[in-house]
Every structure is written in C-alpha cells, then in structure tokens.
C-alpha positions as semicolon CSV with decimal commas, in nm:
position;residue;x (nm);y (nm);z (nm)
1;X;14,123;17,211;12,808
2;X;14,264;16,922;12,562
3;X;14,144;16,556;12,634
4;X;14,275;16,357;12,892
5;X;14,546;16,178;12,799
6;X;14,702;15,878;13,054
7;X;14,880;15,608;12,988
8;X;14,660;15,266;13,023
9;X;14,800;15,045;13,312
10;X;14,570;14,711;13,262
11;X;14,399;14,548;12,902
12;X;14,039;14,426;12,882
13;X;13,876;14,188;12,614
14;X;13,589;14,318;12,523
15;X;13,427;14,019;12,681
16;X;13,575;14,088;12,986
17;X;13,477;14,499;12,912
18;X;13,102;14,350;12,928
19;X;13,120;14,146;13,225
20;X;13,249;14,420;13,443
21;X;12,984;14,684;13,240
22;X;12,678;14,442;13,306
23;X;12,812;14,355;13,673
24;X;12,843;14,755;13,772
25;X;12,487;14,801;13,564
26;X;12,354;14,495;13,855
27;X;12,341;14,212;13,598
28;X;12,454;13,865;13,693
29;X;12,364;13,790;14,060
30;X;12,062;13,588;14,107
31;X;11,728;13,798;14,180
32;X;11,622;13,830;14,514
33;X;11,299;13,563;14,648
34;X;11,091;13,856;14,789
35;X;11,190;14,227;14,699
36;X;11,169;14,452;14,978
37;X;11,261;14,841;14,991
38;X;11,648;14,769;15,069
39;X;11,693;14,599;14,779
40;X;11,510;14,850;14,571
41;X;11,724;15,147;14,679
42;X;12,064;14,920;14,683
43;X;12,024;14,908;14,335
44;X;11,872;15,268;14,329
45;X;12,202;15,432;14,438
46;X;12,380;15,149;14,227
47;X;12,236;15,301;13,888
48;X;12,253;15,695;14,012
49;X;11,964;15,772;13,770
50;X;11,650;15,645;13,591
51;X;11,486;15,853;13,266
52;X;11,163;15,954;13,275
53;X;10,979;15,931;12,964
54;X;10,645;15,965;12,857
55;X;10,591;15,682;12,650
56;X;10,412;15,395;12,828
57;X;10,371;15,119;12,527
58;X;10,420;14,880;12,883
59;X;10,485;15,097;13,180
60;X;10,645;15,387;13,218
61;X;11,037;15,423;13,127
62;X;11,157;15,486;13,525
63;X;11,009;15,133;13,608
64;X;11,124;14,926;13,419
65;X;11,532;14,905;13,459
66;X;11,474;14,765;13,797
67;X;11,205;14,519;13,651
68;X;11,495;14,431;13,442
69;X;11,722;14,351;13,704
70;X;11,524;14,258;14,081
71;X;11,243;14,098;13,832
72;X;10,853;14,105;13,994
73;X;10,881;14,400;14,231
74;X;10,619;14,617;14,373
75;X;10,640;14,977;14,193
76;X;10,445;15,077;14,497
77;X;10,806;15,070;14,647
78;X;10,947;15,313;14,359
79;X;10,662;15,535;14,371
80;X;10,742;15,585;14,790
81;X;11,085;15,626;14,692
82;X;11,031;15,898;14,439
83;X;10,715;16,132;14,567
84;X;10,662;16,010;14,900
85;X;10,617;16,273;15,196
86;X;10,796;16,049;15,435
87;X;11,106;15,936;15,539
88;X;11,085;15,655;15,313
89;X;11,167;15,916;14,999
90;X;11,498;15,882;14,850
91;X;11,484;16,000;14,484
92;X;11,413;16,369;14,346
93;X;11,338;16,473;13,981
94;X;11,560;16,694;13,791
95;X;11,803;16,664;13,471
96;X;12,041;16,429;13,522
97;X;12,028;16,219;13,198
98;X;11,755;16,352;12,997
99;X;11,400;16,389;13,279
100;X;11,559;16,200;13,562
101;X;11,475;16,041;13,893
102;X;11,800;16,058;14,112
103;X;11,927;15,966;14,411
104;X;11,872;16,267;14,720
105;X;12,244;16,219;14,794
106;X;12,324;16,384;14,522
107;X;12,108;16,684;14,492
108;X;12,392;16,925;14,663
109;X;12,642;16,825;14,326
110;X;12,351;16,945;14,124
111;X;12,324;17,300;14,254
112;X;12,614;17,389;14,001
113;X;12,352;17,308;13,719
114;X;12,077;17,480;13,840
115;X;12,265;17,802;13,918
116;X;12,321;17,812;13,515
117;X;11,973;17,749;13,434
118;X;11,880;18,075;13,633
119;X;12,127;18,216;13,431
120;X;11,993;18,068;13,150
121;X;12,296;17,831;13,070
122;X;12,231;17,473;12,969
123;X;11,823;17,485;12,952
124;X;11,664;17,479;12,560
125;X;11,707;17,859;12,418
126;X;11,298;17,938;12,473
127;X;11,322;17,876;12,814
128;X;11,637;18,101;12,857
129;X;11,461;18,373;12,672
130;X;11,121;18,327;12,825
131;X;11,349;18,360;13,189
132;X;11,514;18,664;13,080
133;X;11,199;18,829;12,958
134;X;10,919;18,688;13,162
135;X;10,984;18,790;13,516
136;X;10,664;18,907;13,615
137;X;10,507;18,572;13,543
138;X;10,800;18,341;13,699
139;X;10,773;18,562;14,011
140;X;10,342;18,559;14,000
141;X;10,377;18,165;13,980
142;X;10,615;18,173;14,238
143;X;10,331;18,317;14,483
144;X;10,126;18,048;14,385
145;X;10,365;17,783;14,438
146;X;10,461;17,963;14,817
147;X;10,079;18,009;14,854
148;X;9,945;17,729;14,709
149;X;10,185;17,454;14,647
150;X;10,196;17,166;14,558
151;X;10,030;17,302;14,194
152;X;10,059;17,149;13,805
153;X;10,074;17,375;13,552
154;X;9,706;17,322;13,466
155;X;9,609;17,477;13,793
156;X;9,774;17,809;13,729
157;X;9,717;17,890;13,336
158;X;9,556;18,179;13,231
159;X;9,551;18,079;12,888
160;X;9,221;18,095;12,658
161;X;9,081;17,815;12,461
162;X;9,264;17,485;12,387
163;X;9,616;17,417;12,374
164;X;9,811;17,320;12,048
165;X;10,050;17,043;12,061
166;X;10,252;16,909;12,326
167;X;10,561;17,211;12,307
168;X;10,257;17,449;12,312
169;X;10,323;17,542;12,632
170;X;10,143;17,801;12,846
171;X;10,343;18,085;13,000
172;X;10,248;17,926;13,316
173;X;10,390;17,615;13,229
174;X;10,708;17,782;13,094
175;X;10,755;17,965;13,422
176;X;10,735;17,622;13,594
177;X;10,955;17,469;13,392
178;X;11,215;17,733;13,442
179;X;11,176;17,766;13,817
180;X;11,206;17,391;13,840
181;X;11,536;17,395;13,587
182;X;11,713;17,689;13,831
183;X;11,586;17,437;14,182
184;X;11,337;17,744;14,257
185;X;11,107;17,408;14,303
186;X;11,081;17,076;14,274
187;X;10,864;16,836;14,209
188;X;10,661;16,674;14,565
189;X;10,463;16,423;14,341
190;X;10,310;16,325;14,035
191;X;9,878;16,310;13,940
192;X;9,892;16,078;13,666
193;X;10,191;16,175;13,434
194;X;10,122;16,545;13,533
195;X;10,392;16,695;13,802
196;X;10,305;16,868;14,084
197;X;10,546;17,106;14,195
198;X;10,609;17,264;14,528
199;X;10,906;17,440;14,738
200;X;11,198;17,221;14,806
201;X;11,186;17,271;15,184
202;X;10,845;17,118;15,154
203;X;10,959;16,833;14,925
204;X;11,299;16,713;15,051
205;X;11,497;16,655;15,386
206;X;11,654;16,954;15,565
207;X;11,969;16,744;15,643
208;X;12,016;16,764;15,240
209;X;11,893;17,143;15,206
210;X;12,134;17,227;15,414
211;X;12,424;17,033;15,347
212;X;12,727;17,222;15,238
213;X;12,718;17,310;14,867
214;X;13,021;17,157;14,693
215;X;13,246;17,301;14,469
216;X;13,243;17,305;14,083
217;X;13,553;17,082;14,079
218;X;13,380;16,853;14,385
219;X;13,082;16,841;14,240
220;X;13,194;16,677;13,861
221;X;13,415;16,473;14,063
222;X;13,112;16,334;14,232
223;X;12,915;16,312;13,912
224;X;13,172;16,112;13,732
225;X;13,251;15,838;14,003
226;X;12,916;15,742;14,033
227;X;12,921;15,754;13,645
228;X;13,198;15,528;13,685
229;X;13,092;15,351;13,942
230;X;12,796;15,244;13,773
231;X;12,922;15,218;13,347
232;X;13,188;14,935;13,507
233;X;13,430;15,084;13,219
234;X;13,369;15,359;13,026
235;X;13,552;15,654;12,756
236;X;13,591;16,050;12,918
237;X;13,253;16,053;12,638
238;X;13,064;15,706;12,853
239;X;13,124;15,908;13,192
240;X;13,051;16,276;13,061
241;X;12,688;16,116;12,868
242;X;12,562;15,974;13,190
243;X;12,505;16,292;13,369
244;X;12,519;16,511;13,018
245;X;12,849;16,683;13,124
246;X;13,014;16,902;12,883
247;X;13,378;16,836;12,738
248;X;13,490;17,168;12,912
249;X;13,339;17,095;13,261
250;X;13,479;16,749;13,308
251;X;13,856;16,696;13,221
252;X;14,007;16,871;13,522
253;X;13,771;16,632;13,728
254;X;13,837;16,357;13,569
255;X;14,205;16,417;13,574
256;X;14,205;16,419;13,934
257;X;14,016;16,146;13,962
258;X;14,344;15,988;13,755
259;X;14,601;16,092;13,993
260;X;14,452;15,994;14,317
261;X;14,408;15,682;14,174
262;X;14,030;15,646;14,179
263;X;14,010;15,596;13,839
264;X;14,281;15,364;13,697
265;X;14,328;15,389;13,282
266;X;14,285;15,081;13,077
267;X;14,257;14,991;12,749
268;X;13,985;14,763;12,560
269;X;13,998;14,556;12,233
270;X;13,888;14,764;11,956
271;X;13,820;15,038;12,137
272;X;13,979;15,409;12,021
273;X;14,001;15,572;12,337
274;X;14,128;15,515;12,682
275;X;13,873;15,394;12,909
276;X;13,854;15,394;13,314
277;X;13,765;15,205;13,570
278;X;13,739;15,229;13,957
279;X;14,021;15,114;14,140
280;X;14,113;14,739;14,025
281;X;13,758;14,604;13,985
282;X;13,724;14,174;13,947
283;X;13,576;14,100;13,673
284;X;13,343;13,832;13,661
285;X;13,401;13,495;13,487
286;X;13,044;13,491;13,378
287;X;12,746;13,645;13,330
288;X;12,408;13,471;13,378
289;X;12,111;13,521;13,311
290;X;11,835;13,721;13,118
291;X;11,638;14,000;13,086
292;X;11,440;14,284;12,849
293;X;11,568;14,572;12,856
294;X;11,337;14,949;12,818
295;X;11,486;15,165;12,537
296;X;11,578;15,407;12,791
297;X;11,808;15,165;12,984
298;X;12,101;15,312;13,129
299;X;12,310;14,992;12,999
300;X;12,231;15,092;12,618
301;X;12,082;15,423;12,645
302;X;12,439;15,598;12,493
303;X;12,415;15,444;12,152
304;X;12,746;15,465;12,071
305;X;12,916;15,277;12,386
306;X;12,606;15,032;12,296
307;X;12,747;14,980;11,946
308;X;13,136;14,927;12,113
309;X;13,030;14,701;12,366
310;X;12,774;14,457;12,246
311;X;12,797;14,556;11,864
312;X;12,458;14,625;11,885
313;X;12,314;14,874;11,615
314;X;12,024;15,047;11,838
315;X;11,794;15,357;11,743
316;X;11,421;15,456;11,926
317;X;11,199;15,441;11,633
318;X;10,877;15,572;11,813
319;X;10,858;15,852;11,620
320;X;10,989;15,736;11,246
321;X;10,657;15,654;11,017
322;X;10,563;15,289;11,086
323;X;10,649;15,180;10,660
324;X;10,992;15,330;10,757
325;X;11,057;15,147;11,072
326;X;11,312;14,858;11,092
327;X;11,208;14,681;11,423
328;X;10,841;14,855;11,512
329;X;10,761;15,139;11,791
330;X;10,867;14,935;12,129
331;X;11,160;14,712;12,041
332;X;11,294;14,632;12,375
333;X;11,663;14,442;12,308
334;X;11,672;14,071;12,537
335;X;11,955;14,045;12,716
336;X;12,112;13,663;12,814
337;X;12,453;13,603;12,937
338;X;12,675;13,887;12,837
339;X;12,529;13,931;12,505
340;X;12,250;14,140;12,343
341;X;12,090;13,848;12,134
342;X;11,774;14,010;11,985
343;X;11,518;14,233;11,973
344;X;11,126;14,259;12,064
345;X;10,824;14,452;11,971
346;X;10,598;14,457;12,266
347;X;10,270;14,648;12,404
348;X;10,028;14,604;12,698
349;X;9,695;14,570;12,604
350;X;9,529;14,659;12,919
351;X;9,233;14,634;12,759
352;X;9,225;14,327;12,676
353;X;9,420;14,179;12,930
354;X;9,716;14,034;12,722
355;X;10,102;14,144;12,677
356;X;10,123;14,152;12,287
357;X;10,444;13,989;12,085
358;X;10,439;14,200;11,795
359;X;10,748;14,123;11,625
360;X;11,056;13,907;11,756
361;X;11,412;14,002;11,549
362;X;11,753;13,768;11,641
363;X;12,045;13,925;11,593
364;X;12,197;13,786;11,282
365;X;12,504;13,649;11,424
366;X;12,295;13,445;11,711
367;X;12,162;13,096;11,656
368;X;11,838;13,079;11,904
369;X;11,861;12,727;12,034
370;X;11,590;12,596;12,314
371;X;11,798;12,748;12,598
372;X;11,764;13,099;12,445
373;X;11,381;13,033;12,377
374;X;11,316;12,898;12,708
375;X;11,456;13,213;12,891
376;X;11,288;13,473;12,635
377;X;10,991;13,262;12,720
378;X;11,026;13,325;13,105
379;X;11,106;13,671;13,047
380;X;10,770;13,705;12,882
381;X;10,576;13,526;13,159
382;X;10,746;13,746;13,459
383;X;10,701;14,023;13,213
384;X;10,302;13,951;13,200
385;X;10,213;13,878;13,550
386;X;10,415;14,195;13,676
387;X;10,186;14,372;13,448
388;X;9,892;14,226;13,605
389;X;9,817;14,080;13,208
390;X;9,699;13,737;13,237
391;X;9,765;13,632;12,822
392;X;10,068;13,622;12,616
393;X;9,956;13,678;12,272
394;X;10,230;13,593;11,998
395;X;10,116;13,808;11,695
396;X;10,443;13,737;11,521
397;X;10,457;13,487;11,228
398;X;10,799;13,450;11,193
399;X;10,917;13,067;11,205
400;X;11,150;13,188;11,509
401;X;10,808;13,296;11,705
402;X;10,636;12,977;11,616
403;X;10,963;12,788;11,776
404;X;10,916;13,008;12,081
405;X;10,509;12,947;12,104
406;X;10,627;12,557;12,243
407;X;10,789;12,763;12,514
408;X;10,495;12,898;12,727
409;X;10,103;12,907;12,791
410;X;9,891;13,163;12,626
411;X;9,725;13,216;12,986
412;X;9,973;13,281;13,205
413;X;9,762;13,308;13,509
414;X;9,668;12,950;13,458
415;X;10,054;12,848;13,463
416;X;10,086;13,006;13,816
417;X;9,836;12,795;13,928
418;X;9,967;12,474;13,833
C-alpha cells in the first residue's frame, strides 16, 4: 500500500509542534506535592509504554521517565504496578517499543503480534529457527512453566559449564524467550534483573484474558491513537516507531483514522511529511519547567523526530570505545521550557554515596544564564535524594560546571535539613 497521502487542514510552528509534543509526553503542568498511585498510572496510560533496558548507570531505564515528569516518587508504586499479584497491577511486559512495560488495556491489540512470533514472524531469525526446530524443548519447558511456574531461565537449564557472553543463550532460555514472544507466557515478576515467567492466567486479570480479541485493522487502529495520543504530533514514521509497526501494517489504519476524523492532517515548519494530530488539540502558550531526561525516553527515543523537533543531534554511546565517544556513556539531555538545552554525563555511585557529574555539554546555540543553572542545579538535588545519594560530586572542570558549583551544596542531605 503507497503512503498516506491527505491534504493538511491546520499549520504548526515548530514551536508550537513542541509545546503540543511535550504537553501529550506530560511536560508542563506543575508536579504533584505528594505522588500517590493515581497519579502514577494517569501518566502510565498517558505514555502507553516504558523500555526496559539493562543498563543501570542511575536506575533502571523503566523508572526514570516518570522521575522525569511526577519528580520524587516511590518506585515501590511502579514495581506494584508492573509485577504485583494484586489488583493493584496494571502493566505487563512484552515488545512494544524495544523490552516494554505496557499498559494491561492493551494486551488484547497485541495478540496480532504474538500470533506471528509463533509463526516465527517479527522475532530475531535464531529465535524463529530455534521455534521451528526445537519443539521438544519449547514444549518440555512448557511443563515446567505449567508445573512449576513462576521459573527464570536459570532454573530450568540443562546446560554444562559456564555460559559465554550475554547472546549465549541456553536452549532453555531460547525456549523462554520464544514462548514469551508467541504470549505462551508472560512474565509474573522480576528477581533482580532476571524475569520470572509464568502462565498468563496466573499473571494477569481474567476480565483482560478474556476480552474479545480485536481485529488486525482494530488492533493498529488502537496502537496508533495511543501513539498519537501520546507523540502530540507526529509523521505515519513518529506513530508506526512507537509501537515498531511496519509500513505495510499501518496505512489502512491510519487512513481510517483520517476519515473519521480522529486524526486531523497538519503540516509543520520544516518538516517533509504530513504530520497528525488528535482531533483539534490546544496548544499550550508555554512550556515550563525542567527536567533530565533517560536515553530511552519516549520524548527523544526516535532519533530522527528528536533531530526535527528540538534539532537535537542524539546517539547512545554506551557501547562506542570511551577515546571515541563525544559526550561519555550516560549523557542524559536536560530539558527546560520547550527546549533541549544540554547534555549530562551522570552515574550513581552507590558506593560511595554520591550522584557523580561527569561531564556537563550546552548546546552550542544556548547561552546558560543563572536561571538555566539554578534549575539544572535542582534537577541534580531531586535527582540525588530520589536516589537515596546524599553528595553531588561535580567531577567536571569545564568553566560552565564551575558556574553551576555556586548553584547547590555538595551534601545534599544537609540542604534538606535546613
């Protein structure tokens, strides 16, 4: 099917484009005093997804984006959300974008892509393989699971001696992995960073079990209005990378969405392609205030729309040789207003009790005056005591950093008690 083609009916500045982007994303209202569980899973079925990821230079990935946006908030709250065992649980894992936490609600619209994983359609090419040729030990860690559940991988290999690197899998694992991709199970919690997986009658509510599978057209449909819903305004490409939709699966949905007028075509400054929003959405006159965002943000986490929106050149460099990297291994980008102003290295040292400023980058168009300093500062205190860190350390030598050292205490848990 060709792209959708529509004619736009409303202009955006791209200043206006990031207003309504960071408003959808829940940027711009002022955090709440106390953060209780509502407020947690407003914003939970706001985003539709948070990536997992393993790397935990401050906490892991799926915590952080509502750090970023409730501030101080107990991840208690998150963790009942996401592997609970009681009515309180509102999230399930599976591959939304990327390893992905998502709302229950919409665990029917991804039945589509788990019937193609048993198939072997849309998983890594291994996996398919090991699926179509493993049988006997999917189905003999399928007993287990029935039997046994809820079981890691480590509980069920047969392997002998150590394991090699971290794609070394053991045929245990792989069977796991492929059960879990075709919704065969799920996983009930997490030990550590290790998942635990189990039946999904076990795991999740009957009243979503055994709610009426929607259609292929229904469920994209569903898929891209919360996509949608939650980019602000966003290219077919914006809506199709926040669930990883495919070109082919998409454009009839999304054409529909056109014509009943749920998604209305406009156009933005400098932009190449159409975009879409839902309805006629107000844009804000302003965006205030600040926060750091993880690198696995849903706001920048498609580089590209990143790039158009904030002209903001972003790439992870965990894994590029430190002599090659630009901005170092955790560069979080700082957020204030409706602009992405810089960049920061950072890293919990439990150890030693201190959150670590490594390296602090402006952007090169951005003039940090003491307003900018004075809310990176607060971001870093917040940042700290959330973390349960009571020092800032500033290891940065820039002249920038030294300007920013006036800004806040190296003990932080002396500054709350003043």
């Amino acid at each position: 099917m060709p792209p959708v083609t529509s004619s736009p009916h409303r202009h955006l500045t791209l200043a206006q484009a990031r207003r309504l982007a960071l408003k959808a994303q829940g940027f711009g209202s002022p955090p709440p005093a106390s953060i209780n569980r509502g407020h947690l899973n407003r914003l939970l079925d706001r985003l539709g997804v948070l990536q997992i990821d393993s790397v935990n230079a401050l906490a892991r990935s799926h915590y952080l984006p509502a750090f970023s946006r409730l501030g101080s908030y107990s991840t208690d709250l998150l963790d009942e959300a996401a592997w609970s065992r009681n009515r309180h649980r509102s999230l399930f894992e599976y591959w939304g974008h990327e390893a992905s936490l998502l709302p229950i609600s919409l665990y029917p619209a991804m039945r589509w892509r788990m019937r193609r994983a048993q198939d072997g359609v849309g998983i890594y090419r291994h996996l398919a393989r090991f699926g179509r040729e493993r049988r006997e030990v999917i189905e003999r860690v399928m007993v287990s699971v029935r039997e046994r559940g809820p079981l890691g991988a480590g509980a069920l290999s047969t392997r002998e001696g150590p394991s090699g690197p971290w794609w070394d899998w053991s045929e245990e694992k792989l069977a796991l992995e492929w059960l879990f991709a075709a919704g065969e199970v799920t996983v009930a919690r997490r030990r550590g960073f290790e998942r635990l997986y189990d039946l999904p009658e076990r795991v999740l509510p009957a009243t979503i079990l055994n709610r009426p599978e929607p259609d292929w057209l229904d469920a994209h449909r569903q898929l891209l209005r919360q996509s949608a819903s939650t980019l602000g305004v966003a290219t077919e490409k914006d809506l199709r990378d926040y669930y990883r939709l495919a070109p082919q699966d998409t454009r009839a949905a999304l054409q529909t969405l056109i014509e009943d007028a749920t998604l209305t075509p406009v156009s933005v400054d400098s932009w190449r392609q159409p975009a879409y929003v839902i309805g006629e959405p107000r844009i804000p006159r302003q965006i205030d205030g600040a926060a750091l965002l993880s690198p696995f943000d849903s706001l920048i986490w498609f580089r590209e729309r990143t790039e158009r929106l904030f002209g903001f050149h972003y790439r992870l460099e965990f894994y590029v040789p430190p002599a090659k990297r630009t901005y170092g291994y955790y560069v979080m980008p700082f957020l204030h207003g409706d602009r992405l102003i810089g960049r920061v290295d950072l890293r919990a040292r439990r150890a030693e009790g201190e959150l670590t400023v490594i390296a602090l980058h402006p952007e090169p168009d951005v003039t940090f005056d003491d307003w900018h300093l004075t809310a990176l500062a607060r971001q870093f205190e917040q940042l700290a005591s959330w973390l349960g860190l009571p020092r800032i350390h500033l290891a940065c030598e820039r002249p920038l950093a030294q300007r920013l050292s006036a800004h806040w205490p190296v003990d932080v848990s002396r500054r709350r008690e003043l």
